[in-house]
Amino acid sequence: MSGLYLTEDHDMKYAGVNRAVNPALGQSANIVARSLADLETSGIDAHLTGRFDAYGRRHELVSGMNYTRTTNDTTYGFRTNYNIFNIGSYDPALREPWTRRSTPPRAKTAKAMRGSWASTTRCACS
């Protein structure tokens, strides 16, 4: 038997260019985004093995089950035209993007997976 418990906290910040260059001004703008995510996973896996005689031969049986549950709580947000810049003098040192934890949209998901399996083989065991 084996078990699993895992938690993850993510705070991801990213940026990119979100519009074409204005040829009259030589300017463009950045879009910035931030995602906050809390993930939790737990699970168990158990298996049994055994040998038995059937049809005049020795067999080995392996069977088991597993269960996993994962929850995910994510908040994300973005801002367009966050930093307007001149093409000839772009400074990549942007101010930190600001997104409050309670800012929508927010996604909460939960998923559970269950499984069972069995296999028998003729064995050359004694």
Tab-separated table of N, CA and C in Angstrom:
chain	number	residue	atom	x	y	z
A	1	MET	N	0.847	-1.161	0.000
A	1	MET	CA	0.000	0.000	0.000
A	1	MET	C	0.897	1.230	0.000
A	2	SER	N	0.464	2.264	-0.698
A	2	SER	CA	1.199	3.525	-0.698
A	2	SER	C	0.194	4.667	-0.693
A	3	GLY	N	0.628	5.798	-0.175
A	3	GLY	CA	-0.230	6.972	-0.099
A	3	GLY	C	0.502	8.202	-0.603
A	4	LEU	N	-0.274	9.231	-0.903
A	4	LEU	CA	0.276	10.466	-1.447
A	4	LEU	C	-0.495	11.645	-0.882
A	5	TYR	N	0.231	12.689	-0.479
A	5	TYR	CA	-0.379	13.966	-0.122
A	5	TYR	C	0.558	15.050	-0.624
A	6	LEU	N	0.024	15.982	-1.402
A	6	LEU	CA	0.848	17.002	-2.042
A	6	LEU	C	0.090	18.320	-2.060
A	7	THR	N	0.768	19.411	-1.705
A	7	THR	CA	0.182	20.745	-1.852
A	7	THR	C	1.136	21.599	-2.672
A	8	GLU	N	0.555	22.498	-3.462
A	8	GLU	CA	1.340	23.413	-4.284
A	8	GLU	C	0.705	24.794	-4.201
A	9	ASP	N	1.530	25.820	-4.098
A	9	ASP	CA	1.087	27.211	-4.160
A	9	ASP	C	1.842	27.874	-5.294
A	10	HIS	N	1.102	28.457	-6.231
A	10	HIS	CA	1.719	29.116	-7.385
A	10	HIS	C	1.370	30.603	-7.369
A	11	ASP	N	2.363	31.421	-7.671
A	11	ASP	CA	2.159	32.858	-7.871
A	11	ASP	C	2.910	33.199	-9.150
A	12	MET	N	2.193	33.201	-10.271
A	12	MET	CA	2.825	33.379	-11.582
A	12	MET	C	2.523	34.768	-12.127
A	13	LYS	N	3.578	35.448	-12.558
A	13	LYS	CA	3.448	36.770	-13.164
A	13	LYS	C	4.102	36.710	-14.536
A	14	TYR	N	3.426	37.276	-15.523
A	14	TYR	CA	3.985	37.241	-16.867
A	14	TYR	C	3.520	38.465	-17.646
A	15	ALA	N	4.264	38.782	-18.700
A	15	ALA	CA	3.974	39.975	-19.498
A	15	ALA	C	4.286	39.713	-20.958
A	16	GLY	N	3.701	40.518	-21.833
A	16	GLY	CA	3.958	40.427	-23.264
A	16	GLY	C	3.491	41.701	-23.944
A	17	VAL	N	3.772	41.826	-25.211
A	17	VAL	CA	3.320	42.982	-25.981
A	17	VAL	C	1.910	42.689	-26.474
A	18	ASN	N	0.981	43.658	-26.298
A	18	ASN	CA	-0.405	43.365	-26.648
A	18	ASN	C	-0.966	44.211	-27.779
A	19	ARG	N	-0.184	45.012	-28.413
A	19	ARG	CA	-0.712	45.736	-29.562
A	19	ARG	C	0.414	46.067	-30.530
A	20	ALA	N	0.022	46.357	-31.761
A	20	ALA	CA	1.000	46.687	-32.795
A	20	ALA	C	1.638	48.046	-32.508
A	21	VAL	N	2.764	48.270	-33.114
A	21	VAL	CA	3.469	49.539	-32.959
A	21	VAL	C	2.706	50.636	-33.687
A	22	ASN	N	2.518	51.745	-33.002
A	22	ASN	CA	1.931	52.928	-33.632
A	22	ASN	C	3.040	53.594	-34.431
A	23	PRO	N	2.988	53.566	-35.773
A	23	PRO	CA	4.103	54.083	-36.566
A	23	PRO	C	4.291	55.595	-36.419
A	24	ALA	N	3.226	56.337	-36.133
A	24	ALA	CA	3.362	57.790	-35.986
A	24	ALA	C	4.124	58.152	-34.712
A	25	LEU	N	3.916	57.358	-33.633
A	25	LEU	CA	4.550	57.660	-32.349
A	25	LEU	C	5.718	56.730	-32.024
A	26	GLY	N	5.804	55.594	-32.722
A	26	GLY	CA	6.836	54.606	-32.397
A	26	GLY	C	6.597	53.961	-31.039
A	27	GLN	N	5.311	53.775	-30.672
A	27	GLN	CA	4.964	53.244	-29.355
A	27	GLN	C	4.180	51.936	-29.466
A	28	SER	N	4.271	51.159	-28.395
A	28	SER	CA	3.460	49.960	-28.229
A	28	SER	C	3.130	49.850	-26.744
A	29	ALA	N	2.520	48.740	-26.331
A	29	ALA	CA	2.134	48.592	-24.923
A	29	ALA	C	2.262	47.143	-24.482
A	30	ASN	N	2.444	46.975	-23.180
A	30	ASN	CA	2.515	45.653	-22.576
A	30	ASN	C	1.169	45.256	-21.994
A	31	ILE	N	0.944	43.945	-21.961
A	31	ILE	CA	-0.138	43.356	-21.185
A	31	ILE	C	0.554	42.581	-20.066
A	32	VAL	N	0.031	42.671	-18.849
A	32	VAL	CA	0.588	41.911	-17.733
A	32	VAL	C	-0.524	41.054	-17.143
A	33	ALA	N	-0.130	39.939	-16.569
A	33	ALA	CA	-1.106	39.029	-15.975
A	33	ALA	C	-0.517	38.382	-14.747
A	34	ARG	N	-1.393	37.949	-13.868
A	34	ARG	CA	-0.964	37.260	-12.656
A	34	ARG	C	-1.978	36.174	-12.338
A	35	SER	N	-1.481	34.994	-11.999
A	35	SER	CA	-2.326	33.876	-11.586
A	35	SER	C	-1.863	33.391	-10.225
A	36	LEU	N	-2.801	33.196	-9.334
A	36	LEU	CA	-2.535	32.617	-8.023
A	36	LEU	C	-3.288	31.294	-7.956
A	37	ALA	N	-2.605	30.225	-7.599
A	37	ALA	CA	-3.262	28.913	-7.580
A	37	ALA	C	-2.825	28.122	-6.352
A	38	ASP	N	-3.787	27.482	-5.720
A	38	ASP	CA	-3.549	26.565	-4.607
A	38	ASP	C	-4.065	25.198	-5.037
A	39	LEU	N	-3.180	24.205	-5.048
A	39	LEU	CA	-3.551	22.851	-5.447
A	39	LEU	C	-3.300	21.896	-4.290
A	40	GLU	N	-4.179	20.915	-4.164
A	40	GLU	CA	-4.011	19.878	-3.143
A	40	GLU	C	-4.387	18.536	-3.752
A	41	THR	N	-3.508	17.553	-3.594
A	41	THR	CA	-3.733	16.218	-4.136
A	41	THR	C	-3.501	15.189	-3.035
A	42	SER	N	-4.397	14.221	-2.956
A	42	SER	CA	-4.215	13.108	-2.033
A	42	SER	C	-4.646	11.827	-2.735
A	43	GLY	N	-4.029	10.732	-2.349
A	43	GLY	CA	-4.376	9.480	-3.003
A	43	GLY	C	-3.856	8.270	-2.261
A	44	ILE	N	-4.363	7.120	-2.683
A	44	ILE	CA	-3.947	5.846	-2.089
A	44	ILE	C	-3.914	4.795	-3.194
A	45	ASP	N	-2.989	3.879	-3.079
A	45	ASP	CA	-2.860	2.769	-4.018
A	45	ASP	C	-2.596	1.508	-3.207
A	46	ALA	N	-3.366	0.478	-3.431
A	46	ALA	CA	-3.192	-0.782	-2.702
A	46	ALA	C	-3.261	-1.943	-3.694
A	47	HIS	N	-2.460	-2.976	-3.439
A	47	HIS	CA	-2.518	-4.150	-4.304
A	47	HIS	C	-2.241	-5.418	-3.498
A	48	LEU	N	-2.725	-6.533	-4.021
A	48	LEU	CA	-2.542	-7.852	-3.417
A	48	LEU	C	-1.992	-8.794	-4.476
A	49	THR	N	-1.156	-9.713	-4.042
A	49	THR	CA	-0.672	-10.760	-4.937
A	49	THR	C	-0.866	-12.108	-4.246
A	50	GLY	N	-1.074	-13.124	-5.038
A	50	GLY	CA	-1.239	-14.458	-4.484
A	50	GLY	C	-1.134	-15.523	-5.561
A	51	ARG	N	-0.850	-16.746	-5.125
A	51	ARG	CA	-0.725	-17.868	-6.056
A	51	ARG	C	-1.816	-18.882	-5.761
A	52	PHE	N	-2.255	-19.564	-6.822
A	52	PHE	CA	-3.268	-20.605	-6.643
A	52	PHE	C	-3.118	-21.631	-7.770
A	53	ASP	N	-3.666	-22.810	-7.536
A	53	ASP	CA	-3.649	-23.881	-8.531
A	53	ASP	C	-5.023	-23.957	-9.203
A	54	ALA	N	-5.012	-24.055	-10.541
A	54	ALA	CA	-6.254	-24.223	-11.300
A	54	ALA	C	-5.921	-24.867	-12.627
A	55	TYR	N	-6.768	-25.769	-13.094
A	55	TYR	CA	-6.606	-26.449	-14.376
A	55	TYR	C	-5.261	-27.171	-14.467
A	56	GLY	N	-4.801	-27.669	-13.339
A	56	GLY	CA	-3.558	-28.429	-13.320
A	56	GLY	C	-2.307	-27.571	-13.436
A	57	ARG	N	-2.438	-26.274	-13.247
A	57	ARG	CA	-1.277	-25.381	-13.337
A	57	ARG	C	-1.273	-24.400	-12.173
A	58	ARG	N	-0.107	-23.843	-11.931
A	58	ARG	CA	0.078	-22.826	-10.887
A	58	ARG	C	-0.126	-21.443	-11.520
A	59	HIS	N	-0.916	-20.590	-10.866
A	59	HIS	CA	-1.201	-19.248	-11.368
A	59	HIS	C	-0.829	-18.207	-10.318
A	60	GLU	N	-0.594	-17.001	-10.804
A	60	GLU	CA	-0.333	-15.882	-9.896
A	60	GLU	C	-1.362	-14.786	-10.200
A	61	LEU	N	-1.976	-14.270	-9.154
A	61	LEU	CA	-2.982	-13.224	-9.277
A	61	LEU	C	-2.430	-11.928	-8.687
A	62	VAL	N	-2.591	-10.843	-9.422
A	62	VAL	CA	-2.243	-9.501	-8.939
A	62	VAL	C	-3.487	-8.645	-9.113
A	63	SER	N	-3.955	-8.016	-8.046
A	63	SER	CA	-5.123	-7.146	-8.138
A	63	SER	C	-4.925	-5.943	-7.229
A	64	GLY	N	-5.662	-4.897	-7.515
A	64	GLY	CA	-5.506	-3.706	-6.694
A	64	GLY	C	-6.540	-2.651	-6.991
A	65	MET	N	-6.399	-1.535	-6.277
A	65	MET	CA	-7.278	-0.392	-6.457
A	65	MET	C	-6.483	0.872	-6.183
A	66	ASN	N	-6.992	1.981	-6.757
A	66	ASN	CA	-6.376	3.267	-6.464
A	66	ASN	C	-7.446	4.355	-6.452
A	67	TYR	N	-7.127	5.438	-5.746
A	67	TYR	CA	-8.032	6.574	-5.616
A	67	TYR	C	-7.185	7.829	-5.507
A	68	THR	N	-7.566	8.869	-6.238
A	68	THR	CA	-6.873	10.154	-6.185
A	68	THR	C	-7.903	11.269	-6.200
A	69	ARG	N	-7.681	12.279	-5.373
A	69	ARG	CA	-8.548	13.469	-5.350
A	69	ARG	C	-7.657	14.704	-5.456
A	70	THR	N	-8.041	15.611	-6.360
A	70	THR	CA	-7.294	16.847	-6.574
A	70	THR	C	-8.250	18.031	-6.516
A	71	THR	N	-7.868	19.079	-5.785
A	71	THR	CA	-8.627	20.328	-5.773
A	71	THR	C	-7.710	21.448	-6.250
A	72	ASN	N	-8.315	22.429	-6.910
A	72	ASN	CA	-7.566	23.542	-7.474
A	72	ASN	C	-8.387	24.813	-7.264
A	73	ASP	N	-7.776	25.819	-6.670
A	73	ASP	CA	-8.413	27.121	-6.446
A	73	ASP	C	-7.536	28.169	-7.121
A	74	THR	N	-8.007	28.756	-8.224
A	74	THR	CA	-7.200	29.675	-9.023
A	74	THR	C	-7.893	31.022	-9.155
A	75	THR	N	-7.121	32.081	-8.965
A	75	THR	CA	-7.564	33.447	-9.212
A	75	THR	C	-6.619	34.043	-10.236
A	76	TYR	N	-7.166	34.739	-11.218
A	76	TYR	CA	-6.287	35.324	-12.227
A	76	TYR	C	-6.850	36.659	-12.699
A	77	GLY	N	-5.974	37.462	-13.229
A	77	GLY	CA	-6.377	38.756	-13.742
A	77	GLY	C	-5.305	39.296	-14.673
A	78	PHE	N	-5.660	40.300	-15.482
A	78	PHE	CA	-4.685	40.886	-16.395
A	78	PHE	C	-5.028	42.351	-16.627
A	79	ARG	N	-4.062	43.079	-17.117
A	79	ARG	CA	-4.252	44.479	-17.488
A	79	ARG	C	-3.645	44.711	-18.863
A	80	THR	N	-4.426	45.311	-19.729
A	80	THR	CA	-3.906	45.676	-21.045
A	80	THR	C	-3.392	47.113	-20.982
A	81	ASN	N	-2.534	47.453	-21.928
A	81	ASN	CA	-1.920	48.786	-21.979
A	81	ASN	C	-1.314	49.169	-20.627
A	82	TYR	N	-0.707	48.201	-19.968
A	82	TYR	CA	-0.139	48.390	-18.637
A	82	TYR	C	1.061	49.331	-18.668
A	83	ASN	N	1.860	49.204	-19.693
A	83	ASN	CA	3.076	50.001	-19.802
A	83	ASN	C	3.232	50.417	-21.262
A	84	ILE	N	2.981	51.683	-21.571
A	84	ILE	CA	3.181	52.181	-22.926
A	84	ILE	C	4.651	52.578	-23.044
A	85	PHE	N	5.290	52.104	-24.113
A	85	PHE	CA	6.734	52.329	-24.249
A	85	PHE	C	7.098	52.722	-25.675
A	86	ASN	N	8.232	53.406	-25.797
A	86	ASN	CA	8.805	53.747	-27.099
A	86	ASN	C	9.655	52.581	-27.570
A	87	ILE	N	9.510	52.219	-28.839
A	87	ILE	CA	10.226	51.071	-29.386
A	87	ILE	C	11.734	51.224	-29.241
A	88	GLY	N	12.246	52.408	-29.439
A	88	GLY	CA	13.691	52.626	-29.377
A	88	GLY	C	14.274	52.666	-27.982
A	89	SER	N	13.420	52.733	-26.950
A	89	SER	CA	13.957	52.836	-25.580
A	89	SER	C	13.144	51.983	-24.604
A	90	TYR	N	12.946	50.731	-24.950
A	90	TYR	CA	12.166	49.833	-24.096
A	90	TYR	C	12.969	49.453	-22.864
A	91	ASP	N	12.350	49.566	-21.698
A	91	ASP	CA	12.963	49.160	-20.438
A	91	ASP	C	12.161	47.970	-19.904
A	92	PRO	N	12.751	46.776	-19.860
A	92	PRO	CA	11.991	45.598	-19.422
A	92	PRO	C	11.729	45.551	-17.917
A	93	ALA	N	12.255	46.478	-17.156
A	93	ALA	CA	12.039	46.491	-15.703
A	93	ALA	C	10.675	47.123	-15.397
A	94	LEU	N	9.603	46.356	-15.577
A	94	LEU	CA	8.238	46.846	-15.336
A	94	LEU	C	7.938	46.852	-13.842
A	95	ARG	N	6.992	47.702	-13.430
A	95	ARG	CA	6.501	47.624	-12.058
A	95	ARG	C	5.751	46.295	-11.907
A	96	GLU	N	5.674	45.819	-10.689
A	96	GLU	CA	4.991	44.552	-10.420
A	96	GLU	C	3.514	44.662	-10.788
A	97	PRO	N	2.984	43.672	-11.519
A	97	PRO	CA	1.545	43.696	-11.792
A	97	PRO	C	0.763	43.487	-10.499
A	98	TRP	N	-0.331	44.184	-10.369
A	98	TRP	CA	-1.143	44.114	-9.165
A	98	TRP	C	-2.455	43.427	-9.482
A	99	THR	N	-2.729	42.342	-8.791
A	99	THR	CA	-4.005	41.657	-8.904
A	99	THR	C	-4.352	41.156	-7.515
A	100	ARG	N	-5.457	41.604	-6.973
A	100	ARG	CA	-5.853	41.143	-5.648
A	100	ARG	C	-6.380	39.720	-5.712
A	101	ARG	N	-6.226	39.001	-4.635
A	101	ARG	CA	-6.666	37.607	-4.559
A	101	ARG	C	-8.168	37.477	-4.813
A	102	SER	N	-8.940	38.453	-4.422
A	102	SER	CA	-10.394	38.343	-4.567
A	102	SER	C	-10.891	38.824	-5.927
A	103	THR	N	-9.998	39.250	-6.792
A	103	THR	CA	-10.416	39.756	-8.096
A	103	THR	C	-10.953	38.618	-8.960
A	104	PRO	N	-12.189	38.743	-9.478
A	104	PRO	CA	-12.672	37.719	-10.408
A	104	PRO	C	-11.913	37.805	-11.715
A	105	PRO	N	-11.883	36.849	-12.555
A	105	PRO	CA	-12.566	35.570	-12.395
A	105	PRO	C	-11.784	34.613	-11.495
A	106	ARG	N	-12.520	33.719	-10.900
A	106	ARG	CA	-11.938	32.733	-9.999
A	106	ARG	C	-12.476	31.365	-10.406
A	107	ALA	N	-11.625	30.384	-10.380
A	107	ALA	CA	-12.029	29.027	-10.766
A	107	ALA	C	-11.687	28.060	-9.637
A	108	LYS	N	-12.684	27.317	-9.192
A	108	LYS	CA	-12.479	26.275	-8.185
A	108	LYS	C	-12.909	24.958	-8.804
A	109	THR	N	-12.023	23.985	-8.777
A	109	THR	CA	-12.345	22.679	-9.348
A	109	THR	C	-11.945	21.576	-8.385
A	110	ALA	N	-12.614	20.457	-8.489
A	110	ALA	CA	-12.275	19.255	-7.729
A	110	ALA	C	-12.475	18.061	-8.653
A	111	LYS	N	-11.559	17.116	-8.572
A	111	LYS	CA	-11.632	15.946	-9.434
A	111	LYS	C	-11.245	14.716	-8.623
A	112	ALA	N	-11.975	13.636	-8.778
A	112	ALA	CA	-11.654	12.368	-8.122
A	112	ALA	C	-11.551	11.282	-9.182
A	113	MET	N	-10.552	10.428	-9.033
A	113	MET	CA	-10.377	9.297	-9.952
A	113	MET	C	-10.275	8.019	-9.131
A	114	ARG	N	-10.989	6.993	-9.593
A	114	ARG	CA	-10.980	5.695	-8.928
A	114	ARG	C	-10.689	4.626	-9.965
A	115	GLY	N	-10.001	3.598	-9.532
A	115	GLY	CA	-9.721	2.513	-10.454
A	115	GLY	C	-9.483	1.211	-9.721
A	116	SER	N	-9.719	0.116	-10.415
A	116	SER	CA	-9.394	-1.206	-9.885
A	116	SER	C	-8.920	-2.063	-11.048
A	117	TRP	N	-8.123	-3.033	-10.745
A	117	TRP	CA	-7.548	-3.861	-11.793
A	117	TRP	C	-7.189	-5.230	-11.233
A	118	ALA	N	-7.090	-6.195	-12.130
A	118	ALA	CA	-6.689	-7.552	-11.752
A	118	ALA	C	-6.078	-8.239	-12.963
A	119	SER	N	-5.130	-9.094	-12.694
A	119	SER	CA	-4.476	-9.843	-13.755
A	119	SER	C	-4.051	-11.204	-13.200
A	120	THR	N	-4.194	-12.215	-14.021
A	120	THR	CA	-3.708	-13.544	-13.631
A	120	THR	C	-2.810	-14.074	-14.734
A	121	THR	N	-1.752	-14.723	-14.328
A	121	THR	CA	-0.822	-15.298	-15.294
A	121	THR	C	-0.427	-16.698	-14.837
A	122	ARG	N	-0.075	-17.523	-15.784
A	122	ARG	CA	0.477	-18.831	-15.435
A	122	ARG	C	1.915	-18.577	-15.038
A	123	CYS	N	2.304	-19.078	-13.904
A	123	CYS	CA	3.663	-18.799	-13.459
A	123	CYS	C	4.507	-20.066	-13.440
A	124	ALA	N	5.777	-19.852	-13.569
A	124	ALA	CA	6.732	-20.957	-13.488
A	124	ALA	C	7.341	-20.948	-12.085
A	125	CYS	N	6.485	-20.729	-11.090
A	125	CYS	CA	6.982	-20.643	-9.713
A	125	CYS	C	6.782	-21.984	-9.027
A	126	SER	N	7.508	-22.161	-7.962
A	126	SER	CA	7.386	-23.433	-7.252
A	126	SER	C	6.659	-23.259	-5.932
